[in-house]
CSV table of C-alpha atoms and ligand atoms in Angstrom, one decimal:
chain,number,residue,atom,x,y,z
A,288,UNK,CA,-41.3,-11.3,-0.7
A,289,UNK,CA,-42.1,-14.6,0.9
A,290,UNK,CA,-45.5,-15.4,2.5
A,291,UNK,CA,-44.4,-16.4,5.9
A,292,UNK,CA,-41.8,-13.7,6.7
A,293,UNK,CA,-41.9,-10.1,5.8
A,294,UNK,CA,-38.7,-9.6,4.0
A,295,UNK,CA,-36.2,-12.3,3.1
A,296,UNK,CA,-36.1,-13.7,-0.4
A,297,UNK,CA,-36.7,-17.4,-0.6
A,298,UNK,CA,-35.0,-18.1,-3.9
A,299,UNK,CA,-32.9,-15.9,-6.2
A,300,UNK,CA,-31.4,-16.3,-9.6
A,301,UNK,CA,-28.0,-15.1,-10.9
A,302,UNK,CA,-27.1,-14.4,-14.5
A,303,UNK,CA,-24.2,-12.8,-16.5
A,304,UNK,CA,-25.1,-10.7,-19.5
A,305,UNK,CA,-23.4,-8.7,-22.3
A,306,UNK,CA,-19.6,-9.1,-22.9
A,307,UNK,CA,-17.9,-11.5,-20.5
A,308,UNK,CA,-15.4,-10.1,-18.1
A,309,UNK,CA,-12.8,-11.8,-15.9
A,310,UNK,CA,-14.1,-11.9,-12.3
A,311,UNK,CA,-17.7,-12.6,-13.2
A,312,UNK,CA,-17.2,-16.1,-11.9
A,313,UNK,CA,-16.0,-14.8,-8.6
A,314,UNK,CA,-19.2,-12.7,-8.3
A,315,UNK,CA,-21.3,-15.7,-9.2
A,316,UNK,CA,-19.5,-17.8,-6.6
A,317,UNK,CA,-20.0,-15.1,-3.9
A,318,UNK,CA,-23.7,-14.7,-4.7
A,319,UNK,CA,-24.3,-18.4,-4.6
A,320,UNK,CA,-22.4,-19.3,-1.5
A,321,UNK,CA,-23.6,-16.3,0.6
A,322,UNK,CA,-27.2,-16.8,-0.4
A,323,UNK,CA,-27.0,-20.5,0.4
A,324,UNK,CA,-25.5,-19.7,3.7
A,325,UNK,CA,-28.4,-17.4,4.4
A,326,UNK,CA,-30.9,-20.2,3.6
A,327,UNK,CA,-31.8,-18.7,0.2
A,328,UNK,CA,-32.2,-21.1,-2.7
A,329,UNK,CA,-30.1,-20.1,-5.8
A,330,UNK,CA,-30.7,-20.7,-9.5
A,331,UNK,CA,-28.1,-20.2,-12.2
A,332,UNK,CA,-29.5,-18.8,-15.4
A,333,UNK,CA,-27.6,-19.6,-18.5
A,334,UNK,CA,-26.7,-17.2,-21.3
A,335,UNK,CA,-28.1,-14.0,-19.7
A,336,UNK,CA,-31.7,-13.0,-20.5
A,337,UNK,CA,-31.9,-15.7,-23.1
A,338,UNK,CA,-31.8,-18.4,-20.4
A,339,UNK,CA,-34.3,-16.5,-18.4
A,340,UNK,CA,-36.8,-16.4,-21.3
A,341,UNK,CA,-36.2,-20.0,-22.3
A,342,UNK,CA,-36.1,-21.5,-18.9
A,343,UNK,CA,-32.4,-22.6,-19.2
A,344,UNK,CA,-32.2,-22.4,-15.4
A,345,UNK,CA,-30.7,-24.9,-12.8
A,346,UNK,CA,-30.6,-25.0,-9.1
A,347,UNK,CA,-27.1,-24.3,-7.8
A,348,UNK,CA,-25.3,-25.9,-4.8
A,349,UNK,CA,-22.1,-24.6,-3.1
A,350,UNK,CA,-20.1,-27.2,-5.1
A,351,UNK,CA,-21.3,-25.9,-8.4
A,352,UNK,CA,-19.2,-22.9,-7.9
A,353,UNK,CA,-16.1,-24.7,-6.7
A,354,UNK,CA,-12.8,-24.0,-8.4
A,355,UNK,CA,-14.1,-21.1,-10.5
A,356,UNK,CA,-12.8,-18.0,-8.6
A,357,UNK,CA,-9.6,-18.1,-10.7
A,358,UNK,CA,-11.3,-18.8,-14.0
A,359,UNK,CA,-11.9,-16.2,-16.7
A,360,UNK,CA,-15.1,-16.0,-18.7
A,361,UNK,CA,-18.3,-17.0,-17.1
A,362,UNK,CA,-19.4,-20.5,-16.2
A,363,UNK,CA,-23.0,-19.3,-16.7
A,364,UNK,CA,-22.2,-18.3,-20.2
A,365,UNK,CA,-23.4,-14.9,-21.5
A,366,UNK,CA,-25.3,-13.5,-24.4
A,367,UNK,CA,-26.8,-10.3,-25.8
A,368,UNK,CA,-30.5,-10.9,-26.0
A,369,UNK,CA,-32.5,-8.6,-28.3
A,370,UNK,CA,-35.8,-10.3,-27.2
A,371,UNK,CA,-35.4,-8.9,-23.7
A,372,UNK,CA,-35.8,-5.4,-25.0
A,373,UNK,CA,-39.4,-6.2,-25.9
A,374,UNK,CA,-42.4,-6.3,-23.5
A,375,UNK,CA,-43.1,-9.8,-24.5
A,376,UNK,CA,-39.6,-11.0,-23.7
A,377,UNK,CA,-39.6,-9.3,-20.3
A,378,UNK,CA,-43.1,-10.8,-19.5
A,379,UNK,CA,-41.7,-14.3,-20.4
A,380,UNK,CA,-38.8,-13.7,-18.1
A,381,UNK,CA,-41.0,-12.7,-15.2
A,382,UNK,CA,-43.2,-15.7,-15.8
A,383,UNK,CA,-40.2,-18.1,-15.5
A,384,UNK,CA,-39.3,-16.4,-12.2
A,385,UNK,CA,-42.8,-16.8,-10.9
A,386,UNK,CA,-42.9,-20.4,-12.0
A,387,UNK,CA,-39.8,-21.2,-9.9
A,388,UNK,CA,-40.6,-18.9,-7.0
A,389,UNK,CA,-37.6,-16.8,-7.8
A,390,UNK,CA,-38.2,-13.4,-6.1
A,391,UNK,CA,-34.9,-11.8,-6.9
A,392,UNK,CA,-32.2,-11.9,-9.6
A,393,UNK,CA,-28.6,-10.7,-9.5
A,394,UNK,CA,-27.7,-9.4,-12.9
A,395,UNK,CA,-24.0,-9.1,-13.7
A,396,UNK,CA,-23.3,-7.0,-16.7
A,397,UNK,CA,-23.2,-3.5,-18.2
A,398,UNK,CA,-25.7,-0.7,-18.7
A,399,UNK,CA,-27.8,-2.6,-21.1
A,400,UNK,CA,-28.1,-5.4,-18.7
A,401,UNK,CA,-29.2,-3.0,-16.0
A,402,UNK,CA,-31.9,-1.6,-18.3
A,403,UNK,CA,-33.2,-5.2,-18.6
A,404,UNK,CA,-33.0,-5.5,-14.8
A,405,UNK,CA,-35.0,-2.3,-14.3
A,406,UNK,CA,-37.7,-3.7,-16.7
A,407,UNK,CA,-37.9,-6.9,-14.8
A,408,UNK,CA,-38.2,-5.1,-11.5
A,409,UNK,CA,-41.4,-3.4,-12.9
A,410,UNK,CA,-42.8,-6.9,-13.1
A,411,UNK,CA,-42.2,-7.4,-9.4
A,412,UNK,CA,-38.9,-9.3,-9.6
A,413,UNK,CA,-36.3,-7.8,-7.3
A,414,UNK,CA,-33.3,-7.2,-9.4
A,415,UNK,CA,-29.8,-6.1,-8.3
A,416,UNK,CA,-27.2,-5.1,-10.8
A,417,UNK,CA,-23.5,-5.8,-10.4
A,418,UNK,CA,-21.2,-3.9,-12.9
A,419,UNK,CA,-19.3,-6.4,-15.0
A,420,UNK,CA,-17.5,-5.2,-18.1
A,421,UNK,CA,-13.8,-4.7,-18.9
A,422,UNK,CA,-14.6,-1.2,-20.2
A,423,UNK,CA,-15.2,0.6,-16.9
A,424,UNK,CA,-17.9,2.6,-18.7
A,425,UNK,CA,-20.6,2.5,-16.1
A,426,UNK,CA,-21.2,5.9,-14.6
A,427,UNK,CA,-22.4,5.0,-11.2
A,428,UNK,CA,-19.3,3.1,-10.2
A,429,UNK,CA,-15.6,3.9,-10.1
A,430,UNK,CA,-14.9,0.3,-10.9
A,431,UNK,CA,-16.3,-2.5,-13.0
A,432,UNK,CA,-15.4,-6.2,-12.7
A,433,UNK,CA,-12.9,-7.2,-15.3
A,434,UNK,CA,-11.3,-3.8,-15.8
A,435,UNK,CA,-8.1,-4.6,-13.9
A,436,UNK,CA,-7.5,-7.9,-15.6
A,437,UNK,CA,-8.1,-6.5,-19.0
A,438,UNK,CA,-5.7,-3.6,-18.5
A,439,UNK,CA,-3.0,-5.9,-17.1
A,440,UNK,CA,-3.4,-8.2,-20.1
A,441,UNK,CA,-3.1,-5.2,-22.5
A,442,UNK,CA,-0.1,-3.9,-20.6
A,443,UNK,CA,1.7,-7.3,-20.9
A,444,UNK,CA,1.0,-7.5,-24.6
A,445,UNK,CA,2.2,-4.0,-25.3
A,446,UNK,CA,5.4,-4.7,-23.3
A,447,UNK,CA,6.1,-7.5,-25.8
A,448,UNK,CA,5.3,-5.2,-28.7
A,449,UNK,CA,7.8,-2.7,-27.4
A,450,UNK,CA,10.5,-5.3,-27.7
A,451,UNK,CA,10.0,-5.7,-31.4
A,452,UNK,CA,9.2,-2.0,-32.0
A,453,UNK,CA,12.6,-1.2,-30.3
A,454,UNK,CA,14.5,-3.7,-32.4
A,455,UNK,CA,13.2,-2.2,-35.6
A,456,UNK,CA,13.1,1.5,-34.7
A,457,UNK,CA,9.4,1.5,-35.4
A,458,UNK,CA,6.2,3.0,-34.1
A,459,UNK,CA,3.8,0.5,-32.7
A,460,UNK,CA,0.2,1.6,-32.9
A,461,UNK,CA,-1.9,-0.5,-30.6
A,462,UNK,CA,-5.7,-0.5,-30.4
A,463,UNK,CA,-7.3,-1.5,-27.1
A,464,UNK,CA,-10.9,-2.2,-26.3
A,465,UNK,CA,-13.3,0.0,-24.4
A,466,UNK,CA,-16.2,0.4,-26.8
A,467,UNK,CA,-16.7,4.3,-26.8
A,468,UNK,CA,-14.8,4.7,-23.5
A,469,UNK,CA,-11.1,5.5,-23.2
A,470,UNK,CA,-10.4,4.4,-19.7
A,471,UNK,CA,-8.5,1.2,-20.7
A,472,UNK,CA,-6.5,3.2,-23.3
A,473,UNK,CA,-5.5,5.9,-20.9
A,474,UNK,CA,-4.4,3.7,-18.0
A,475,UNK,CA,-2.6,1.2,-20.2
A,476,UNK,CA,-1.0,4.1,-22.1
A,477,UNK,CA,0.5,5.4,-18.9
A,478,UNK,CA,1.5,1.9,-17.7
A,479,UNK,CA,3.4,1.1,-20.9
A,480,UNK,CA,5.0,4.6,-21.2
A,481,UNK,CA,3.2,5.4,-24.4
A,482,UNK,CA,4.2,8.5,-26.4
A,483,UNK,CA,0.5,9.2,-27.2
A,484,UNK,CA,-2.9,8.0,-26.4
A,485,UNK,CA,-5.9,8.7,-28.5
A,486,UNK,CA,-9.3,8.6,-26.9
A,487,UNK,CA,-12.8,9.9,-27.9
A,488,UNK,CA,-13.1,12.0,-24.7
A,489,UNK,CA,-10.1,14.3,-25.6
A,490,UNK,CA,-9.0,16.1,-28.7
A,491,UNK,CA,-5.8,15.1,-30.3
A,492,UNK,CA,-3.6,16.5,-33.0
A,493,UNK,CA,-1.7,14.0,-35.1
A,494,UNK,CA,0.5,16.8,-36.5
A,495,UNK,CA,1.6,17.8,-33.0
A,496,UNK,CA,2.2,14.1,-32.0
A,497,UNK,CA,4.3,13.6,-35.2
A,498,UNK,CA,6.3,16.8,-34.5
A,499,UNK,CA,7.1,15.6,-30.9
A,500,UNK,CA,8.1,12.2,-32.2
A,501,UNK,CA,10.5,13.7,-34.7
A,502,UNK,CA,11.9,16.2,-32.2
A,503,UNK,CA,12.6,13.5,-29.6
A,504,UNK,CA,14.1,11.2,-32.1
A,505,UNK,CA,16.7,13.9,-32.5
A,506,UNK,CA,17.4,13.4,-28.8
A,507,UNK,CA,17.8,9.7,-28.9
A,508,UNK,CA,14.3,8.2,-28.8
A,509,UNK,CA,14.3,5.3,-31.3
A,510,UNK,CA,10.8,3.8,-31.1
A,511,UNK,CA,7.3,4.8,-30.2
A,512,UNK,CA,4.1,3.4,-28.8
A,513,UNK,CA,0.8,4.9,-29.6
A,514,UNK,CA,-2.3,3.5,-27.8
A,515,UNK,CA,-5.6,4.0,-29.6
A,516,UNK,CA,-9.0,3.5,-28.0
A,517,UNK,CA,-11.2,1.4,-30.2
A,518,UNK,CA,-13.9,4.1,-30.2
A,519,UNK,CA,-11.6,6.3,-32.3
A,520,UNK,CA,-12.3,4.3,-35.4
A,521,UNK,CA,-9.5,3.0,-37.6
A,522,UNK,CA,-6.1,2.5,-36.0
A,523,UNK,CA,-4.9,1.5,-39.6
A,524,UNK,CA,-5.6,5.1,-40.7
A,525,UNK,CA,-3.8,6.5,-37.6
A,526,UNK,CA,-0.7,4.4,-38.3
A,527,UNK,CA,-0.7,5.3,-42.0
A,528,UNK,CA,-0.9,9.0,-41.1
A,529,UNK,CA,1.8,8.8,-38.5
A,530,UNK,CA,4.1,7.0,-41.0
A,531,UNK,CA,3.4,9.6,-43.7
A,532,UNK,CA,4.0,12.5,-41.3
A,533,UNK,CA,7.2,11.1,-39.7
A,534,UNK,CA,8.6,8.6,-42.1
A,535,UNK,CA,8.9,6.3,-39.1
A,536,UNK,CA,7.9,2.8,-40.1
A,537,UNK,CA,4.6,2.0,-38.2
A,538,UNK,CA,2.8,-1.2,-37.5
A,539,UNK,CA,-0.7,-1.8,-36.1
A,540,UNK,CA,-1.8,-4.3,-33.6
A,541,UNK,CA,-5.4,-4.7,-32.5
A,542,UNK,CA,-5.4,-6.5,-29.2
A,543,UNK,CA,-9.0,-7.5,-29.5
A,544,UNK,CA,-10.7,-10.2,-27.4
A,545,UNK,CA,-7.5,-11.4,-25.8
A,546,UNK,CA,-8.2,-8.6,-23.4
A,547,UNK,CA,-11.4,-10.2,-22.2
A,548,UNK,CA,-9.9,-13.5,-21.3
A,549,UNK,CA,-7.6,-15.0,-18.7
A,550,UNK,CA,-7.5,-15.5,-15.0
A,551,UNK,CA,-8.8,-12.5,-13.0
A,552,UNK,CA,-6.4,-10.4,-11.0
A,553,UNK,CA,-6.6,-10.2,-7.2
A,554,UNK,CA,-8.4,-6.8,-7.5
A,555,UNK,CA,-11.1,-8.3,-9.8
A,556,UNK,CA,-11.6,-11.4,-7.6
A,557,UNK,CA,-11.9,-9.4,-4.4
A,558,UNK,CA,-14.2,-6.6,-5.7
A,559,UNK,CA,-16.4,-9.2,-7.5
A,560,UNK,CA,-16.7,-11.2,-4.3
A,561,UNK,CA,-17.5,-8.0,-2.3
A,562,UNK,CA,-20.1,-6.9,-4.8
A,563,UNK,CA,-21.7,-10.4,-5.0
A,564,UNK,CA,-21.9,-10.5,-1.2
A,565,UNK,CA,-23.4,-7.0,-1.1
A,566,UNK,CA,-26.0,-7.8,-3.7
A,567,UNK,CA,-27.2,-10.8,-1.6
A,568,UNK,CA,-27.4,-8.6,1.5
A,569,UNK,CA,-29.6,-6.1,-0.5
A,570,UNK,CA,-31.9,-8.9,-1.6
A,571,UNK,CA,-32.1,-10.4,1.9
A,572,UNK,CA,-33.1,-6.9,3.1
A,573,UNK,CA,-35.9,-6.9,0.5
A,574,UNK,CA,-34.2,-4.2,-1.6
A,575,UNK,CA,-34.9,-4.1,-5.3
A,576,UNK,CA,-34.0,-2.2,-8.5
A,577,UNK,CA,-30.5,-1.3,-7.2
A,578,UNK,CA,-27.0,-1.3,-8.7
A,579,UNK,CA,-24.0,-2.2,-6.6
A,580,UNK,CA,-21.0,0.1,-7.2
A,581,UNK,CA,-17.8,1.5,-5.9
A,582,UNK,CA,-17.8,5.1,-4.7
A,583,UNK,CA,-14.8,6.7,-2.9
A,584,UNK,CA,-13.3,3.2,-2.7
A,585,UNK,CA,-16.4,1.8,-0.8
A,586,UNK,CA,-19.1,-0.5,-2.0
A,587,UNK,CA,-22.5,1.2,-2.1
A,588,UNK,CA,-25.8,0.9,-3.9
A,589,UNK,CA,-27.9,3.2,-6.0
A,590,UNK,CA,-31.3,3.1,-7.7
A,591,UNK,CA,-31.0,1.6,-11.2
A,592,UNK,CA,-32.7,4.5,-13.0
A,593,UNK,CA,-30.6,7.0,-11.1
A,594,UNK,CA,-27.5,4.9,-12.0
A,595,UNK,CA,-28.4,4.9,-15.7
A,596,UNK,CA,-28.9,8.7,-15.7
A,597,UNK,CA,-25.4,9.4,-14.3
A,598,UNK,CA,-22.4,10.6,-16.3
A,599,UNK,CA,-18.8,9.7,-15.7
A,600,UNK,CA,-16.0,12.2,-15.9
A,601,UNK,CA,-12.9,11.3,-17.9
A,602,UNK,CA,-9.7,11.8,-15.8
A,603,UNK,CA,-8.3,14.8,-17.8
A,604,UNK,CA,-5.5,15.3,-15.3
A,605,UNK,CA,-4.3,11.7,-15.9
A,606,UNK,CA,-4.5,12.3,-19.7
A,607,UNK,CA,-2.3,15.4,-19.2
A,608,UNK,CA,0.1,13.4,-17.1
A,609,UNK,CA,0.5,10.9,-19.9
A,610,UNK,CA,1.4,13.5,-22.4
A,611,UNK,CA,3.7,15.5,-20.1
A,612,UNK,CA,5.7,12.5,-19.2
A,613,UNK,CA,5.9,10.9,-22.7
A,614,UNK,CA,8.7,12.8,-24.2
B,702,ADP,P1,-22.2,-5.0,-23.4
B,702,ADP,O1,-21.9,-3.6,-23.3
B,702,ADP,O2,-21.1,-5.9,-23.2
B,702,ADP,O3,-23.1,-5.4,-24.5
B,702,ADP,P2,-24.5,-4.8,-21.7
B,702,ADP,O4,-24.7,-5.1,-20.3
B,702,ADP,O5,-24.7,-3.4,-22.1
B,702,ADP,O6,-23.1,-5.3,-22.1
B,702,ADP,O7,-25.4,-5.8,-22.5
B,702,ADP,C1,-26.4,-5.5,-23.3
B,702,ADP,C2,-27.4,-6.6,-23.2
B,702,ADP,O8,-28.3,-6.4,-22.2
B,702,ADP,C3,-28.3,-6.7,-24.4
B,702,ADP,O9,-27.8,-7.4,-25.5
B,702,ADP,C4,-29.5,-7.4,-23.9
B,702,ADP,O10,-29.4,-8.7,-23.8
B,702,ADP,C5,-29.6,-6.9,-22.5
B,702,ADP,N1,-30.7,-5.9,-22.4
B,702,ADP,C6,-31.8,-6.2,-21.7
B,702,ADP,N2,-32.7,-5.2,-21.8
B,702,ADP,C7,-32.0,-4.2,-22.4
B,702,ADP,C8,-32.4,-2.8,-22.8
B,702,ADP,N3,-33.6,-2.3,-22.4
B,702,ADP,N4,-31.5,-2.1,-23.5
B,702,ADP,C9,-30.3,-2.6,-23.8
B,702,ADP,N5,-29.9,-3.9,-23.5
B,702,ADP,C10,-30.8,-4.6,-22.8
B,703,F6P,O1,-18.0,-4.3,-23.6
B,703,F6P,C1,-16.9,-5.1,-23.7
B,703,F6P,C2,-16.4,-5.2,-25.1
B,703,F6P,O2,-15.3,-6.1,-25.1
B,703,F6P,C3,-16.0,-3.8,-25.7
B,703,F6P,O3,-14.7,-3.4,-25.2
B,703,F6P,C4,-16.0,-4.2,-27.1
B,703,F6P,O4,-16.3,-3.0,-27.9
B,703,F6P,C5,-17.1,-5.1,-27.3
B,703,F6P,O5,-17.3,-5.7,-26.0
B,703,F6P,C6,-16.9,-6.3,-28.2
B,703,F6P,O6,-18.0,-7.0,-28.3
B,703,F6P,P1,-18.1,-8.4,-29.0
B,703,F6P,O7,-17.9,-9.5,-27.9
B,703,F6P,O8,-19.5,-8.5,-29.5
B,703,F6P,O9,-17.1,-8.5,-30.1
């Protein structure tokens, strides 16, 4: 809180942490421009909590965020910073904030990043989290920045895989990202018309899947797509088992980090901008220790600890829809 007014932050920082996600730049841009327009000084912090600890911090002007809304990755860079899990690391970060007169920080990242933000809040720095991860695995929000772009990238890649699977009468087993969450796999599975989708959240039966594949081959289906969430483990093993059970030649593709790159979609740019704007509004209102999220399609905010204790339901109905429209 500043000395000569009761509420408004005088200077804030912005950082991106954890895995990068398309749309992070749009959030950084919105935070920077809106804060500057409100007369708040803005500092960019490089490489997440690493930059905070080491003082890799620079003052940002409106032009520093020019031409970035359409760019993937994060211009601030990102990192995973084990040191910030220690009291010493957190204290160092708080010290840097105090040195620069930074009373608030917008942290764009996942759950781990929010834990760091909660720790920093305990040291009197007002932190606001914005959910940025392609995985959509943050419980307090229906949407995380980067999710839409990643799914569209995966969908386009699998459409290409279908061409070659169809030409060879093969089964294409495709592993998508998501850490332990199956949201990307499920939606992409529906979007590409996959015959099966394997996720940790739901039980699956490879014998049943193989049986359905063989039965529908009798009725003219010539090739198959199986989407596997990375949390399942080895897609190589899945492909081998499918081939053994069906005698249908199978190939594995792990889409990997390609899903994290590329220009953000309209949805990611707009939501990132809205969330960035909202985060600055919260700081300007002297709010602290909050996460911005999307609930019933509207931007809202929630206490960080409460956010971290929430659980997210897996859309079982959508999973059933995939299987009931696959064959
Ligand atoms: P990702 O899922 O892509 O790794 P996260 O936002 O979960 O994204 O990033 C985790 C990072 O958050 C850690 O590497 C670390 O830098 C930072 N972090 C700070 N404090 C904590 C904490 N208490 N627990 C976990 N991660 C933390
Ligand atoms: O959290 C984003 C994510 O891309 C996950 O989907 C994936 O499991 C992980 O990060 C990969 O992390 P890394 O960048 O360390 O390979």
